[in-house]
């Protein structure tokens, strides 16, 4: 199994500022993803974080607004640029374990409130 | 629009009873997954059932998949209060990146 850690676990920021969320896996993982979840709603896939290359973004999410880096197989960061109150949600990183494509793991989430 | 949808927004049962959550999906899949998300936590995968499987079990959990009707169910027997959570079905696009698309979830309350 894979354990995913996220930092910070929650944050409050002012509109117009940027926030960086870190995700660390306790072992190397092939695939890493970022999801957004609004209060009482489903999880929405934002992007696939690709090691050493640009992330692949889903419709409605852009690299200018949500730049993602993945320098190695255990680490990824999601930045929320020019944060707005509408960005207030929970951000989860997720992974598939290398060699075991049957299980997807999620981090504990980062709760962001933008004032 | 969601590619997968649970049929009910919420369910309530008493401890010890059995309960079934249903899901329908709109796309061709390689697998369908069931997740549980407890309050304040990230989702936890319960069962992954592949498109060539009809049933899969994990302890008190049983998932079924009917690809002809594009539907799935998750049954929980002998429910416990700690089963209280939101249950999501999710389609596995299986396009190489294994990205998972979630339904809107069914909120299950198990009361004593």
Short mmCIF file of C-alpha atoms in Angstrom, two decimals:
data_model
loop_
_atom_site.label_atom_id
_atom_site.label_comp_id
_atom_site.label_asym_id
_atom_site.label_seq_id
_atom_site.Cartn_x
_atom_site.Cartn_y
_atom_site.Cartn_z
CA UNK A 1 0.00 0.00 0.00
CA UNK A 2 0.95 3.64 -0.37
CA UNK A 3 0.65 6.40 2.17
CA UNK A 4 0.22 9.94 0.90
CA UNK A 5 0.96 12.96 3.03
CA UNK A 6 -0.21 16.46 2.29
CA UNK A 7 0.99 19.74 3.65
CA UNK A 8 -0.62 21.96 4.81
CA UNK A 9 -3.72 20.13 6.00
CA UNK A 10 -5.62 23.40 5.98
CA UNK A 11 -5.02 27.01 5.14
CA UNK A 12 -6.74 30.34 4.96
CA UNK A 13 -5.55 32.91 2.48
CA UNK A 14 -6.58 36.25 1.06
CA UNK A 15 -7.96 36.69 -2.43
CA UNK A 16 -5.25 37.30 -4.98
CA UNK A 17 -2.54 35.39 -3.17
CA UNK A 18 -1.02 32.04 -4.12
CA UNK A 19 -0.88 28.86 -2.10
CA UNK A 20 1.28 25.80 -2.59
CA UNK A 21 0.16 22.33 -1.53
CA UNK A 22 2.68 19.53 -1.22
CA UNK A 23 2.07 15.83 -1.59
CA UNK A 24 4.59 13.19 -0.58
CA UNK A 25 4.26 9.44 -1.13
CA UNK A 26 6.03 6.98 1.15
CA UNK A 27 7.13 4.98 -1.90
CA UNK A 28 7.59 5.52 -5.60
CA UNK A 29 4.32 5.73 -7.50
CA UNK A 30 3.83 5.67 -11.23
CA UNK A 31 0.77 7.89 -11.48
CA UNK A 32 -0.17 10.88 -9.36
CA UNK A 33 -3.31 12.95 -9.61
CA UNK A 34 -4.88 16.01 -8.06
CA UNK A 35 -8.59 16.23 -7.23
CA UNK A 36 -10.80 19.07 -6.03
CA UNK A 37 -13.82 18.57 -3.81
CA UNK A 38 -16.30 21.28 -2.89
CA UNK A 39 -18.31 20.97 0.31
CA UNK A 40 -20.81 18.11 0.14
CA UNK A 41 -19.95 17.39 -3.48
CA UNK A 42 -18.07 14.81 -5.50
CA UNK A 43 -14.40 14.79 -6.31
CA UNK A 44 -13.35 16.35 -9.59
CA UNK A 45 -10.17 15.26 -11.31
CA UNK A 46 -8.01 18.33 -11.95
CA UNK A 47 -4.90 16.92 -13.54
CA UNK A 48 -2.45 14.09 -13.85
CA UNK A 49 0.98 14.97 -12.53
CA UNK A 50 3.65 13.59 -14.83
CA UNK A 51 7.16 13.00 -13.59
CA UNK A 52 9.62 15.41 -15.13
CA UNK A 53 7.15 16.90 -17.58
CA UNK A 54 4.10 19.10 -17.72
CA UNK A 55 0.93 17.96 -16.03
CA UNK A 56 -2.06 16.89 -18.09
CA UNK A 57 -5.05 19.04 -17.18
CA UNK A 58 -8.74 18.17 -17.35
CA UNK A 59 -11.34 20.47 -18.83
CA UNK A 60 -11.89 23.51 -16.65
CA UNK A 61 -8.42 23.47 -15.10
CA UNK A 62 -5.38 25.27 -16.49
CA UNK A 63 -1.70 25.31 -15.75
CA UNK A 64 -1.72 29.06 -15.28
CA UNK A 65 -4.26 28.81 -12.48
CA UNK A 66 -3.12 25.48 -11.00
CA UNK A 67 0.53 24.85 -11.87
CA UNK A 68 1.64 21.36 -10.89
CA UNK A 69 5.14 20.05 -10.55
CA UNK A 70 6.35 16.49 -10.14
CA UNK A 71 10.12 16.36 -9.93
CA UNK A 72 10.31 12.68 -8.93
CA UNK A 73 8.19 9.59 -8.30
CA UNK A 74 7.36 10.44 -4.68
CA UNK A 75 6.61 14.16 -4.71
CA UNK A 76 4.22 16.63 -6.31
CA UNK A 77 3.09 20.17 -5.63
CA UNK A 78 -0.10 21.95 -6.62
CA UNK A 79 -0.15 25.72 -6.59
CA UNK A 80 -3.34 27.75 -6.54
CA UNK A 81 -2.55 31.06 -8.21
CA UNK A 82 -4.53 34.26 -7.72
CA UNK A 83 -6.80 32.48 -5.26
CA UNK A 84 -10.48 33.43 -5.23
CA UNK A 85 -13.29 32.51 -2.84
CA UNK A 86 -14.55 30.09 -5.49
CA UNK A 87 -11.33 28.10 -5.04
CA UNK A 88 -12.30 27.33 -1.45
CA UNK A 89 -12.48 23.56 -1.38
CA UNK A 90 -10.50 20.47 -0.43
CA UNK A 91 -7.60 19.43 -2.62
CA UNK A 92 -6.54 15.79 -2.65
CA UNK A 93 -3.53 14.16 -4.16
CA UNK A 94 -3.93 10.59 -5.29
CA UNK A 95 -1.74 7.85 -6.65
CA UNK A 96 -1.63 4.43 -8.19
CA UNK A 97 1.04 2.17 -6.79
CA UNK A 98 3.72 1.03 -9.19
CA UNK A 99 3.20 -2.65 -10.00
CA UNK A 100 -0.28 -2.67 -8.50
CA UNK A 101 -2.73 -0.95 -10.78
CA UNK A 102 -5.76 -2.20 -8.89
CA UNK A 103 -5.56 0.21 -6.01
CA UNK A 104 -5.79 3.97 -5.93
CA UNK A 105 -4.83 5.87 -2.82
CA UNK A 106 -5.76 9.33 -1.60
CA UNK A 107 -4.07 11.74 0.71
CA UNK A 108 -5.94 13.27 3.66
CA UNK A 109 -6.68 16.46 1.75
CA UNK A 110 -5.83 20.13 2.12
CA UNK A 111 -8.73 22.34 3.13
CA UNK A 112 -8.42 25.77 1.60
CA UNK A 113 -10.49 28.79 2.53
CA UNK A 114 -10.01 31.91 0.43
CA UNK A 115 -11.32 35.12 1.95
CA UNK B 1 -21.76 15.80 -16.72
CA UNK B 2 -20.88 12.93 -14.45
CA UNK B 3 -19.89 9.68 -16.11
CA UNK B 4 -21.06 7.74 -13.07
CA UNK B 5 -23.99 8.45 -10.80
CA UNK B 6 -25.22 6.90 -7.59
CA UNK B 7 -28.97 6.53 -7.68
CA UNK B 8 -29.76 7.95 -4.24
CA UNK B 9 -28.38 11.02 -2.51
CA UNK B 10 -28.83 9.53 0.96
CA UNK B 11 -29.77 6.34 2.79
CA UNK B 12 -30.40 5.59 6.42
CA UNK B 13 -30.37 2.19 8.12
CA UNK B 14 -30.07 0.78 11.59
CA UNK B 15 -27.02 -1.07 12.77
CA UNK B 16 -27.09 -4.73 11.76
CA UNK B 17 -29.25 -4.19 8.70
CA UNK B 18 -28.05 -4.67 5.14
CA UNK B 19 -27.98 -1.89 2.61
CA UNK B 20 -27.34 -1.56 -1.11
CA UNK B 21 -26.06 1.46 -2.98
CA UNK B 22 -26.68 1.53 -6.70
CA UNK B 23 -24.75 3.26 -9.45
CA UNK B 24 -25.24 3.78 -13.15
CA UNK B 25 -22.61 4.92 -15.60
CA UNK B 26 -22.56 6.31 -19.11
CA UNK B 27 -19.28 5.32 -20.63
CA UNK B 28 -17.37 2.25 -21.68
CA UNK B 29 -15.24 1.15 -18.76
CA UNK B 30 -12.34 -1.12 -18.00
CA UNK B 31 -13.28 -1.19 -14.34
CA UNK B 32 -15.61 0.35 -11.81
CA UNK B 33 -14.52 1.26 -8.32
CA UNK B 34 -16.34 1.82 -5.08
CA UNK B 35 -15.00 4.25 -2.51
CA UNK B 36 -15.94 5.26 0.98
CA UNK B 37 -15.23 8.72 2.33
CA UNK B 38 -15.67 9.38 6.00
CA UNK B 39 -16.10 12.90 7.28
CA UNK B 40 -12.83 14.81 7.23
CA UNK B 41 -10.91 12.10 5.37
CA UNK B 42 -9.84 11.29 1.85
CA UNK B 43 -11.65 8.57 -0.10
CA UNK B 44 -10.65 4.98 0.53
CA UNK B 45 -11.01 2.40 -2.19
CA UNK B 46 -13.26 -0.49 -1.18
CA UNK B 47 -13.57 -2.64 -4.28
CA UNK B 48 -12.42 -2.50 -7.88
CA UNK B 49 -14.46 -4.68 -10.20
CA UNK B 50 -13.23 -5.17 -13.74
CA UNK B 51 -15.48 -5.10 -16.78
CA UNK B 52 -15.16 -8.87 -17.24
CA UNK B 53 -16.21 -9.57 -13.65
CA UNK B 54 -19.77 -9.79 -12.40
CA UNK B 55 -19.25 -9.86 -8.66
CA UNK B 56 -16.52 -9.15 -6.16
CA UNK B 57 -16.44 -9.42 -2.41
CA UNK B 58 -14.40 -7.81 0.33
CA UNK B 59 -15.47 -8.91 3.78
CA UNK B 60 -18.96 -7.54 4.43
CA UNK B 61 -18.95 -5.77 1.08
CA UNK B 62 -20.18 -7.18 -2.19
CA UNK B 63 -20.04 -5.34 -5.50
CA UNK B 64 -21.81 -6.36 -8.68
CA UNK B 65 -21.36 -5.11 -12.20
CA UNK B 66 -23.74 -5.37 -15.14
CA UNK B 67 -22.08 -3.99 -18.24
CA UNK B 68 -25.17 -4.55 -20.39
CA UNK B 69 -27.23 -2.15 -18.28
CA UNK B 70 -24.19 -0.08 -17.29
CA UNK B 71 -24.96 -0.41 -13.62
CA UNK B 72 -23.26 -1.52 -10.43
CA UNK B 73 -24.24 -2.06 -6.84
CA UNK B 74 -22.43 -2.16 -3.54
CA UNK B 75 -24.03 -4.13 -0.74
CA UNK B 76 -23.00 -3.93 2.89
CA UNK B 77 -24.19 -6.63 5.25
CA UNK B 78 -24.41 -6.37 9.03
CA UNK B 79 -23.87 -2.63 8.94
CA UNK B 80 -22.05 -0.88 11.78
CA UNK B 81 -22.13 2.71 12.91
CA UNK B 82 -18.63 3.13 11.53
CA UNK B 83 -19.96 2.39 8.04
CA UNK B 84 -21.50 5.87 8.13
CA UNK B 85 -19.86 7.67 5.22
CA UNK B 86 -20.36 8.84 1.67
CA UNK B 87 -20.07 6.04 -0.86
CA UNK B 88 -18.92 6.84 -4.36
CA UNK B 89 -18.80 4.77 -7.48
CA UNK B 90 -16.14 5.79 -9.95
CA UNK B 91 -15.34 4.81 -13.49
CA UNK B 92 -11.84 3.80 -14.43
CA UNK B 93 -11.06 5.28 -17.80
CA UNK B 94 -8.22 2.84 -18.25
CA UNK B 95 -6.59 5.03 -20.83
CA UNK B 96 -3.12 4.30 -19.57
CA UNK B 97 -3.09 6.96 -16.92
CA UNK B 98 -5.72 5.24 -14.77
CA UNK B 99 -7.54 8.43 -13.97
CA UNK B 100 -10.72 7.86 -11.97
CA UNK B 101 -13.93 9.84 -12.43
CA UNK B 102 -16.26 9.94 -9.43
CA UNK B 103 -20.03 9.92 -9.16
CA UNK B 104 -21.86 12.31 -6.87
CA UNK B 105 -22.01 9.92 -3.93
CA UNK B 106 -24.62 8.37 -1.65
CA UNK B 107 -24.59 9.47 1.97
CA UNK B 108 -25.17 6.49 4.25
CA UNK B 109 -26.13 6.95 7.86
CA UNK B 110 -26.03 3.90 10.11
CA UNK B 111 -27.69 4.56 13.42
CA UNK B 112 -27.60 2.43 16.57
#
